[in-house]
XYZ file of C-alpha atoms in Angstrom:
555
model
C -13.474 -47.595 -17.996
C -12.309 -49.630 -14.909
C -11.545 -47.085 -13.105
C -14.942 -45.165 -13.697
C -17.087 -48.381 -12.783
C -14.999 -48.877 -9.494
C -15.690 -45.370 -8.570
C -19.269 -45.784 -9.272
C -19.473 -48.987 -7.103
C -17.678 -47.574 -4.363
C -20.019 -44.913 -4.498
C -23.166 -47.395 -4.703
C -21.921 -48.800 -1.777
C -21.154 -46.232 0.616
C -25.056 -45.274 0.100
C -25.570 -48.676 0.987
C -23.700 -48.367 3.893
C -25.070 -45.572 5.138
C -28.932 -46.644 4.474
C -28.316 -49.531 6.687
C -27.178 -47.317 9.475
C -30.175 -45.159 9.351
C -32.186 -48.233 9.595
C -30.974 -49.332 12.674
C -31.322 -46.076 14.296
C -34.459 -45.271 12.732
C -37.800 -45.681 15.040
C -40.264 -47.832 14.828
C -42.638 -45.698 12.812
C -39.702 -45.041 9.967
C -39.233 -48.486 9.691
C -40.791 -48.863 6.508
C -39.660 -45.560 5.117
C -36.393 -47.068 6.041
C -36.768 -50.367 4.345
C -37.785 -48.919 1.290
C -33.957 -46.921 1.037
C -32.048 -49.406 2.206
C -34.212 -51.425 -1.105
C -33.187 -48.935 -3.362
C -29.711 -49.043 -2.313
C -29.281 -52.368 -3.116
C -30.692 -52.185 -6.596
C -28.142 -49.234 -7.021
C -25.473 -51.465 -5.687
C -26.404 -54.274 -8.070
C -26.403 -51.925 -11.316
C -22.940 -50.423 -10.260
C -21.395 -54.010 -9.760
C -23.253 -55.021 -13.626
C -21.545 -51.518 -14.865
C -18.380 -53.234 -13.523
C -18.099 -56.798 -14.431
C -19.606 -55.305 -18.170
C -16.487 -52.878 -17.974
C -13.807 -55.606 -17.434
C -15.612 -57.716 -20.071
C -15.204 -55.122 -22.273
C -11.930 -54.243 -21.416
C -11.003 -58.065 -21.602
C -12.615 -58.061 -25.491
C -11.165 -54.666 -26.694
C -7.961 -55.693 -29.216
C -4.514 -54.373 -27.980
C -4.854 -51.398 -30.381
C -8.217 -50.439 -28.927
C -6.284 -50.905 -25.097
C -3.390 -48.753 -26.123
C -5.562 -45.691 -27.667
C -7.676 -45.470 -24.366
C -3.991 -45.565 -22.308
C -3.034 -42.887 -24.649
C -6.412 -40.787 -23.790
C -5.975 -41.268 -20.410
C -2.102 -40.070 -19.648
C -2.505 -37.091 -22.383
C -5.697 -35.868 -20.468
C -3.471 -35.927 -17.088
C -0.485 -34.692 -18.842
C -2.630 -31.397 -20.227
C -3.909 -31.427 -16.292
C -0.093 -30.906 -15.568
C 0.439 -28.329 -18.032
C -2.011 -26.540 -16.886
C -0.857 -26.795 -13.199
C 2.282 -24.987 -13.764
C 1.524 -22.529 -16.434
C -1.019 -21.534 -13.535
C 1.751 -21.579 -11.138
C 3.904 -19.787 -13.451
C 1.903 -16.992 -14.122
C -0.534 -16.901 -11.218
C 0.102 -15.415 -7.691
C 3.675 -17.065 -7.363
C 4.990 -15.306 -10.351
C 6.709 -12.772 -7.854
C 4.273 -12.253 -4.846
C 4.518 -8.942 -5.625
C 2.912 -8.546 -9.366
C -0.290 -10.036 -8.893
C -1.100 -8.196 -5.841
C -0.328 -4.594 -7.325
C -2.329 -6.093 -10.207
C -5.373 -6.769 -8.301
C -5.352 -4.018 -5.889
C -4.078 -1.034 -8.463
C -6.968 -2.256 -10.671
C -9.649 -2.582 -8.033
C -11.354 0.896 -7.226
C -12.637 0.306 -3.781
C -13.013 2.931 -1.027
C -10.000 1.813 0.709
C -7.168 4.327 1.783
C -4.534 5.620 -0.002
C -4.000 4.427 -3.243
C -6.905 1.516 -2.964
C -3.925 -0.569 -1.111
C -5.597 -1.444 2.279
C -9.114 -3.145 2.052
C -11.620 -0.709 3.656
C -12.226 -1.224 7.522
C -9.134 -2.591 7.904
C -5.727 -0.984 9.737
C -3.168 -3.953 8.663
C -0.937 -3.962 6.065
C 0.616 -7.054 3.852
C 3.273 -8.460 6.122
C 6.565 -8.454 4.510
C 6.704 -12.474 3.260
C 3.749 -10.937 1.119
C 6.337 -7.859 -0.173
C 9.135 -9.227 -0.269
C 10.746 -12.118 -2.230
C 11.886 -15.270 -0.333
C 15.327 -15.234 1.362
C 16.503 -17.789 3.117
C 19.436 -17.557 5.952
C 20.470 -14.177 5.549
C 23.481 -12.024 8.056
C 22.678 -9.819 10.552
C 23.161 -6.216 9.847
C 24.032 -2.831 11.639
C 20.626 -0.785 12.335
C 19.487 1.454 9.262
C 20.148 -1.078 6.646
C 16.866 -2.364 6.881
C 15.702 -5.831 4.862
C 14.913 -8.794 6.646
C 16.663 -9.903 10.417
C 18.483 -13.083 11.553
C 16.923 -14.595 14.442
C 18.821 -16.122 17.504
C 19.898 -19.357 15.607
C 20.718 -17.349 12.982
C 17.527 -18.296 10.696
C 16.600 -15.743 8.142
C 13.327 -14.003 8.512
C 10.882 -15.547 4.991
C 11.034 -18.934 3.850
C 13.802 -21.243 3.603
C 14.151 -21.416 -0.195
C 16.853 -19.211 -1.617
C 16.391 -16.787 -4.633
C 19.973 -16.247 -6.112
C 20.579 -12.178 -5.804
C 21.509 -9.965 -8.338
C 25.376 -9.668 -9.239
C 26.585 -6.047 -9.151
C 28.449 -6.544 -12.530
C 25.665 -7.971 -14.569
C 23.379 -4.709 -13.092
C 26.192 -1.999 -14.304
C 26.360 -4.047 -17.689
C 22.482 -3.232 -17.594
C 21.760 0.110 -16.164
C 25.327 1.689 -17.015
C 24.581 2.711 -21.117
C 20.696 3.562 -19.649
C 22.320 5.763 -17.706
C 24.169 7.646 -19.596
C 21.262 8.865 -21.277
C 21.300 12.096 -22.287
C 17.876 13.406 -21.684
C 18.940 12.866 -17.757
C 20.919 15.924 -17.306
C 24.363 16.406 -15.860
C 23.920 15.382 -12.465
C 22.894 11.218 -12.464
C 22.846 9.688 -9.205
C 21.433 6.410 -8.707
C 21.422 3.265 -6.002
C 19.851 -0.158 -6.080
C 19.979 -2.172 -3.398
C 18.962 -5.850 -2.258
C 15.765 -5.203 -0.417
C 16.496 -8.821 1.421
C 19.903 -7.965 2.826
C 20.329 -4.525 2.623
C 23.585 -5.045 0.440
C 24.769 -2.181 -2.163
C 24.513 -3.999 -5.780
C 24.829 -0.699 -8.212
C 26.016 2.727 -7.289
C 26.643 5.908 -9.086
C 27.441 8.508 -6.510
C 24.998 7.478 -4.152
C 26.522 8.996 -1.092
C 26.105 12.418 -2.855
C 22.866 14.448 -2.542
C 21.032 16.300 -4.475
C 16.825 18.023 -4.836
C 14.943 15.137 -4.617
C 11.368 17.111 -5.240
C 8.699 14.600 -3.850
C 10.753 11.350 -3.594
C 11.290 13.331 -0.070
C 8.006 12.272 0.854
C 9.840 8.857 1.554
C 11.232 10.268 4.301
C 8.001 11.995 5.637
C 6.472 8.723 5.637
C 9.401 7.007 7.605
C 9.294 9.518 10.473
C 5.637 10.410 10.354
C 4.866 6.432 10.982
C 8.147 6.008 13.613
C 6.870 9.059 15.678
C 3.315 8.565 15.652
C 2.806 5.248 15.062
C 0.913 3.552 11.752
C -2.777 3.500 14.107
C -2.510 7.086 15.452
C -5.610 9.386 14.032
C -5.126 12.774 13.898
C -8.459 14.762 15.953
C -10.494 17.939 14.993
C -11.955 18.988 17.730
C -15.347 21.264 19.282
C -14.890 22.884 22.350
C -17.403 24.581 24.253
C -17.370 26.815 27.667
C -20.439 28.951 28.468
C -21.743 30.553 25.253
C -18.731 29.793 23.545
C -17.829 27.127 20.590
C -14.594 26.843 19.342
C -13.662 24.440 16.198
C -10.249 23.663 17.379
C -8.097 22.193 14.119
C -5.402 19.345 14.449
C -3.938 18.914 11.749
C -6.231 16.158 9.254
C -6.085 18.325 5.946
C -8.481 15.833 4.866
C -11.145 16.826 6.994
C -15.033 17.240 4.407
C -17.896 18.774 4.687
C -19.759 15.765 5.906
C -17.337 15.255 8.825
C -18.311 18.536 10.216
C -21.887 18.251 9.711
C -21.577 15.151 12.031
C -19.551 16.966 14.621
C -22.101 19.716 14.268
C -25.064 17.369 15.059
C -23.115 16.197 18.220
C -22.405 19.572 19.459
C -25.942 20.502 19.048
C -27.252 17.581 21.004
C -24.472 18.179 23.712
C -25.727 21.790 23.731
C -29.195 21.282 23.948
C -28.553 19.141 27.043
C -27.556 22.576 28.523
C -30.410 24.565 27.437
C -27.911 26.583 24.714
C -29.119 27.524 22.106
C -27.392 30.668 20.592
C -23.387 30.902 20.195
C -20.228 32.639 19.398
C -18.237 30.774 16.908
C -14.328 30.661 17.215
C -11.622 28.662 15.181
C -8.139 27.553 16.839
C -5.316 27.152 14.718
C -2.420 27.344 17.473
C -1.417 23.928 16.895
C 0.978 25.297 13.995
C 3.516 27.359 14.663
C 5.595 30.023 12.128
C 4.087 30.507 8.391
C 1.425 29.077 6.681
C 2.728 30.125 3.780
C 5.432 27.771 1.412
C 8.328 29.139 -0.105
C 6.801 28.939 -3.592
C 3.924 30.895 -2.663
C 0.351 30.517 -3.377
C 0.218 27.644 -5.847
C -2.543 25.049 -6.902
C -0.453 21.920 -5.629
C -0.075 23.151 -1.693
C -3.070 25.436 0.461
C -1.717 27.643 3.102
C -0.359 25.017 5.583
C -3.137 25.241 8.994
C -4.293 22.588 10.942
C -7.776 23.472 10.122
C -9.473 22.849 6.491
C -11.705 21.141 4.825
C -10.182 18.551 1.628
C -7.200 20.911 1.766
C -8.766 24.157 0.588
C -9.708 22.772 -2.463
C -12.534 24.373 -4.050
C -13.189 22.641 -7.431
C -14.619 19.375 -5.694
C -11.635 17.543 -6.788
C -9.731 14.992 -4.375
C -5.518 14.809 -5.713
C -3.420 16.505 -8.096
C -3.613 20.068 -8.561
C -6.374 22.823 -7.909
C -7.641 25.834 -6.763
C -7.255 26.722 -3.197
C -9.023 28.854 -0.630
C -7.365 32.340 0.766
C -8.001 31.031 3.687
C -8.428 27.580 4.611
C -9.262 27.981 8.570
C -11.804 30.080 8.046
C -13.941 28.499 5.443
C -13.937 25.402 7.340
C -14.960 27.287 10.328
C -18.141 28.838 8.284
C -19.070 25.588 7.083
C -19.443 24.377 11.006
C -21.438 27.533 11.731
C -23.953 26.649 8.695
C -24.083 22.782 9.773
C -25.017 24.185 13.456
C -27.679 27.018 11.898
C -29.051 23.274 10.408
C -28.976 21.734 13.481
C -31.200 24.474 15.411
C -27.851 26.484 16.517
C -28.225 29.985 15.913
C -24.596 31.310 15.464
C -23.624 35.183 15.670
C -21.734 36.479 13.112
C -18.615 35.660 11.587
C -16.752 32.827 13.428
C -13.270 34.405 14.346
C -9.852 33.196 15.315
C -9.023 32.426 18.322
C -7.832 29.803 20.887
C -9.658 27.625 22.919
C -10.153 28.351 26.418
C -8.740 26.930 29.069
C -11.836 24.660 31.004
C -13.701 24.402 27.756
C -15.474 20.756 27.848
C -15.379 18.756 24.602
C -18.353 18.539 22.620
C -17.492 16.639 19.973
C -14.431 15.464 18.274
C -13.824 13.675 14.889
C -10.849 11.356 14.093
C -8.914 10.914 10.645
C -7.926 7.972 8.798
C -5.050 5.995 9.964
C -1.865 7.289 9.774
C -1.181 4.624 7.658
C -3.390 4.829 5.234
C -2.705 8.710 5.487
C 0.435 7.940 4.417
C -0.218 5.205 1.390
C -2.587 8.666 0.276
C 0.303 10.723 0.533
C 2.673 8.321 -1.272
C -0.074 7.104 -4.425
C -0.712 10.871 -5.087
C 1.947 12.527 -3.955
C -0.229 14.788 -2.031
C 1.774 17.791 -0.803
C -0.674 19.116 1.856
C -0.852 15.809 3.562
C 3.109 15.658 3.520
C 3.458 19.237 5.259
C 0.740 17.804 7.927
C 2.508 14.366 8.552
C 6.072 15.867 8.821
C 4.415 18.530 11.586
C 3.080 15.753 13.101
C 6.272 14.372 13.558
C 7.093 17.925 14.803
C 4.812 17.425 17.793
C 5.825 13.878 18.591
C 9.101 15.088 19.065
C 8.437 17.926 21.083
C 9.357 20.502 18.191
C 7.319 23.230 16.949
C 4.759 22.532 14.240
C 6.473 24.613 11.484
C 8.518 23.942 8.957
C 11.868 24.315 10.433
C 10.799 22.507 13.326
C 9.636 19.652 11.547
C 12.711 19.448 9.575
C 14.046 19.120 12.266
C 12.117 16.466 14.145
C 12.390 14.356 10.563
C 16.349 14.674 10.358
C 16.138 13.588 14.065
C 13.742 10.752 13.633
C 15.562 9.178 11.013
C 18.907 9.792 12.953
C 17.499 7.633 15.640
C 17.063 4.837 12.831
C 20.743 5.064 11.799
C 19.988 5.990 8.526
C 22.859 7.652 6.071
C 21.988 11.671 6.264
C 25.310 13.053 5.488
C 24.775 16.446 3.465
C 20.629 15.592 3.815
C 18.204 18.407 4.516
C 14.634 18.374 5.386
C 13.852 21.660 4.263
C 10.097 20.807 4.095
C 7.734 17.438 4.290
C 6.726 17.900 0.160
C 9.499 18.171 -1.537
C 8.316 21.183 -2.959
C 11.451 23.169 -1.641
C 14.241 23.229 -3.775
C 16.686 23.708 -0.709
C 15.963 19.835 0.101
C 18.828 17.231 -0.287
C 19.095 13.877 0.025
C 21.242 10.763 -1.273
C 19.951 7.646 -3.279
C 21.646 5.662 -0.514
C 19.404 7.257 1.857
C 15.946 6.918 -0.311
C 17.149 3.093 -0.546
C 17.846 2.324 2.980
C 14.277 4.150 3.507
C 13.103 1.398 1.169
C 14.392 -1.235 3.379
C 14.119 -0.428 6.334
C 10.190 -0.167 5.521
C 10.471 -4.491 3.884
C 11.746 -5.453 7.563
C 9.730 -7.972 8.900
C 10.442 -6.608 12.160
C 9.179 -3.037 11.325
C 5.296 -3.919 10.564
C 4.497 0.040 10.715
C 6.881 0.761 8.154
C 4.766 -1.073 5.912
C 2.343 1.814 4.201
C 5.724 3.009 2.676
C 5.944 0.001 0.640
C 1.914 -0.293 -0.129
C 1.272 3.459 -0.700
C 4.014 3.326 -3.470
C 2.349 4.055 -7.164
C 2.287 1.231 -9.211
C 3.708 1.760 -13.031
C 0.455 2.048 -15.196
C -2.263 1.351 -12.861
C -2.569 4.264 -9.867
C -1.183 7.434 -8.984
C 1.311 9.315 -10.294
C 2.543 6.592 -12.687
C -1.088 5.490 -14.041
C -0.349 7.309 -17.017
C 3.308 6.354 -17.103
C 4.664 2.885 -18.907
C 1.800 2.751 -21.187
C 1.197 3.959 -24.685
C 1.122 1.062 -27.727
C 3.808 -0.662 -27.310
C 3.673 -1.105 -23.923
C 6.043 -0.882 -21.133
C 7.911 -3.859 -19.532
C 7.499 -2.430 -16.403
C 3.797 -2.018 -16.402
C 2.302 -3.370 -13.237
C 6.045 -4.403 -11.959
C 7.308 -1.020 -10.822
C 6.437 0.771 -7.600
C 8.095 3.973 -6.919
C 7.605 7.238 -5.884
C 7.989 9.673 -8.570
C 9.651 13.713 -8.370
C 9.397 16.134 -10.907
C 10.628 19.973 -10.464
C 11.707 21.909 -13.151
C 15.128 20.547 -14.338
C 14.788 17.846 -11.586
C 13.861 14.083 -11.956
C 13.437 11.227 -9.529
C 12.073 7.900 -9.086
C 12.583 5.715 -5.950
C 11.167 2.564 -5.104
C 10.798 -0.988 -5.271
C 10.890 -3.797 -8.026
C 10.659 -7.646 -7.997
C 13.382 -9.018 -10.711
C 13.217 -11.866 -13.022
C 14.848 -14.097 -10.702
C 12.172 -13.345 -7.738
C 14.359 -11.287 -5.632
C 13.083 -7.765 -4.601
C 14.992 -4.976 -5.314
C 14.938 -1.403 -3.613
C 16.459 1.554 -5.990
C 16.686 5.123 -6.287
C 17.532 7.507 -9.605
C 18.282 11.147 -8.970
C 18.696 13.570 -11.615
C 19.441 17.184 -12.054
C 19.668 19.540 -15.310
C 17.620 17.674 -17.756
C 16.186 20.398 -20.587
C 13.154 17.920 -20.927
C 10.487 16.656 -18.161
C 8.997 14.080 -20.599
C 12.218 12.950 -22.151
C 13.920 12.692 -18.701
C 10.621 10.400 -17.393
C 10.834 7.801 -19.823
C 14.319 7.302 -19.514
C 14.115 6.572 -15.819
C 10.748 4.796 -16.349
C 13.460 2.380 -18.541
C 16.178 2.167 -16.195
C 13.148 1.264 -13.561
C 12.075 -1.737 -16.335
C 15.027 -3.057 -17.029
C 15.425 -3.802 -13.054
C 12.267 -5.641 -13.508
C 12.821 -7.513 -16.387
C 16.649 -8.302 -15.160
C 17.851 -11.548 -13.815
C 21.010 -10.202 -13.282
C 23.268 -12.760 -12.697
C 25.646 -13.698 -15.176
C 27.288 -10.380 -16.399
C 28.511 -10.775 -20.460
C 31.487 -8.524 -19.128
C 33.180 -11.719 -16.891
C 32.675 -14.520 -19.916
């Protein structure tokens, strides 16, 4: 009660206070207006210092009993204040850094890139003190290992406060008998790493390699975003000389209708500025070299591999997963430009055909992708095959290799070589994983993991942002769900691979203790898809849900 009626008199009196200085300030003709406040102040003054002295009176009548039950009031209501204050700290956006941003962002269905990861309009992605858990001094490592860098002094790279790391004998008491699963198949490779300092904390033949069907896309994304760069837009491009319009592709497989219907208004404006008015359509698809077509074939998860198409062939309306694809890719796209220009006032003759640009032909218009970031966070959410072939050519063509597919396995091998990463045995056979000739290690798919948390590698980033996020988006929004409910639900992120008879999951995980973990499971054989899933989907949890530290094996 005291401390109420000295709050209200302070209050009274600041009014007070600053009536008076109006009316000094105040001209004459406010004067009375003035006098009139700074009278009402003063009566408020005088009722707040009543309220007071009748507070202390009775305060100074109330028996001890009475005293005691209002001290009691007052420290439980600040103690439940307290309470409050932690379980909010405890559960809110410091329960891992990690959690409550997949939460938010996985849930949230805004027209951002990728997987709804990056805010629309925007080209940044979370810094790694906003991925990754906090450190503290950590060693300097050899290049490829990834994880957060020692400065001069020797300071570690995310705040001061140490998170004890996991102990490699209390993970193989916990993943070992998870492991050994059954439904995995014969061949069970696995790595998990300490995303802060790169160290090796489980292994079961994680030098070795094996098919790692999309988990590859990892890899894609690494040298894709070190070749290019995490701003670089890929262009699809109109071309004109004389009479002649040619759409020249680029390689953006996710190129739509309404993007050429803009390009075609441009090029009829920039035609009409030279009195043209009837054209020959062309397409150019030179910028890919060797086959279009993948080793498996026509199939609903990968179109004929061009640099020209429009939402990757599809043809069902649809925007991820499986569907059915046009014969020809190029050549639709190039028919929808020539009906856009007919719109536009642009009579086109016949059929556009294939052909390359020619030399001296003056741009008319041009049309740039998404990001390559965010081109990759699509890539990695929905493990979107056609976007992997065009990322890993694009690598290609940084490098100065043909845009194929052996030339972009080689320009990824090389791209990663230049990062120091561990590619004994690996082959990069194509950018999907798709191609059961591909091999890679866990040790490598962890180090990828890594190398993308290093604060000093800000472009890396997408890797970690694009990955799916266990029951909310992509291709593990229907995976740790059901009744009972996973424990990894909304914890995991990892890329998931699935072949017949082949099994991965790579990715990240933020453990009990607060410290992030990168890991990789590779199996081979298993008789069951479903069966094999949900076991690594457990081995995946119980990284989440582990502290780690004190193993039951060492007393």
């Amino acid at each position: 009660m005291r401390d109420t009626a000295k709050r209200a008199y302070r209050s009274a009196a600041r009014v007070a206070r600053t009536a008076a200085a109006r009316t000094r300030t105040a001209p004459a003709l406010t004067r009375k207006a003035a006098a009139h406040t700074r009278t009402a102040a003063v009566r408020v003054t005088d009722r707040a210092r009543e309220a007071a002295r009748a507070a202390r009176r009775r305060w100074r009548a109330a028996a001890p009993q009475q005293r005691q039950t209002a001290r009691l009031t007052a420290a439980s209501a600040a103690l439940g204040l307290v309470v409050a204050l932690v379980t909010v700290a405890a559960a809110g956006p410091w329960d891992s850094g990690q959690r409550t941003a997949e939460r938010v962002r996985a849930a949230r269905q805004e027209g951002g890139s990728g997987g709804d990861h990056t805010r629309p309009g925007t080209d940044s992605y979370p810094m790694a003190p906003q991925v990754l858990a906090a450190a503290g001094p950590l060693p300097k490592r050899a290049a490829g290992e990834g994880g957060p860098r020692t400065d001069a002094r020797g300071r570690g790279g995310t705040r001061p406060d140490q998170l004890p790391p996991p102990t490699a004998s209390a993970l193989a008491d916990t993943l070992e008998p998870l492991i050994e699963d059954g439904s995995l198949g014969a061949v069970r490779h696995a790595s998990v790493v300490d995303a802060v300092t790169g160290r090796q904390l489980f292994s079961r033949d994680a030098e070795a390699v094996s098919a790692p069907a999309s988990t590859v896309k990892l890899a894609t994304a690494v040298a894709a975003l070190t070749a290019r760069g995490d701003t670089y837009r890929i262009a699809t491009r109109a071309v004109g000389k004389g009479d002649r319009v040619t759409l020249v592709g680029g390689g953006d497989p996710t190129l739509t209708e309404r993007d050429l219907a803009t390009m075609a208004e441009r090029t009829a404006r920039a035609l009409d500025k030279r009195d043209v008015h009837e054209v020959g359509l062309g397409y150019d698809t030179s910028r890919y070299t060797g086959t279009d077509r993948h080793v498996i074939g026509p199939n609903e998860n990968l179109a004929r591999v061009t640099p020209l198409m429009v939402e990757e062939g599809r043809t069902d309306n649809s925007h991820h997963g499986p569907a059915p694809r046009a014969a020809d890719p190029a050549l639709e796209a190039a028919k929808i430009f020539a009906r856009e220009l007919a719109d536009e006032g642009v009579t086109v003759e016949g059929t556009p055909e294939e052909r390359r640009a020619p030399e001296g032909a003056a741009e008319l218009a041009v049309h740039r992708s998404a990001t390559l970031g965010a081109l990759v966070e699509r890539m990695l959410t929905h493990s979107d095959n056609d976007l992997a072939e065009a990322l890993a050519r694009q690598t290609a063509l940084a490098q100065g290799e043909p845009a194929s597919f052996r030339g972009a396995g080689r320009a990824v091998r090389h791209t990663l070589k230049e990062l120091g990463l561990p590619l004994k045995g690996a082959r990069f056979a194509d950018g999907s994983g798709l191609d059961r000739a591909d091999r890679v290690s866990p040790v490598l798919l962890t180090r990828l993991l890594t190398l993308a948390a290093d604060p000093d590698r800000p472009k890396l980033r997408p890797v970690l942002t694009g990955l799916p996020v266990a029951g909310f988006t992509g291709t593990l929004g229907d995976r740790y769900g059901g009744e009972r409910g996973e424990p990894g639900a909304g914890l995991v992120r990892a890329k998931t691979g699935t072949l017949t008879g082949v099994n991965t999951l790579a990715g990240t995980v933020v453990d009990a203790d607060g410290r992030m973990l990168a890991f990789a499971f590779m199996t081979t054989g298993a008789s069951g898809r479903d069966a094999a899933q949900q076991s690594l989907d457990r081995l995946a949890s119980a990284l989440a849900n582990c502290g780690c530290r004190d193993s039951p094996s060492t007393g």
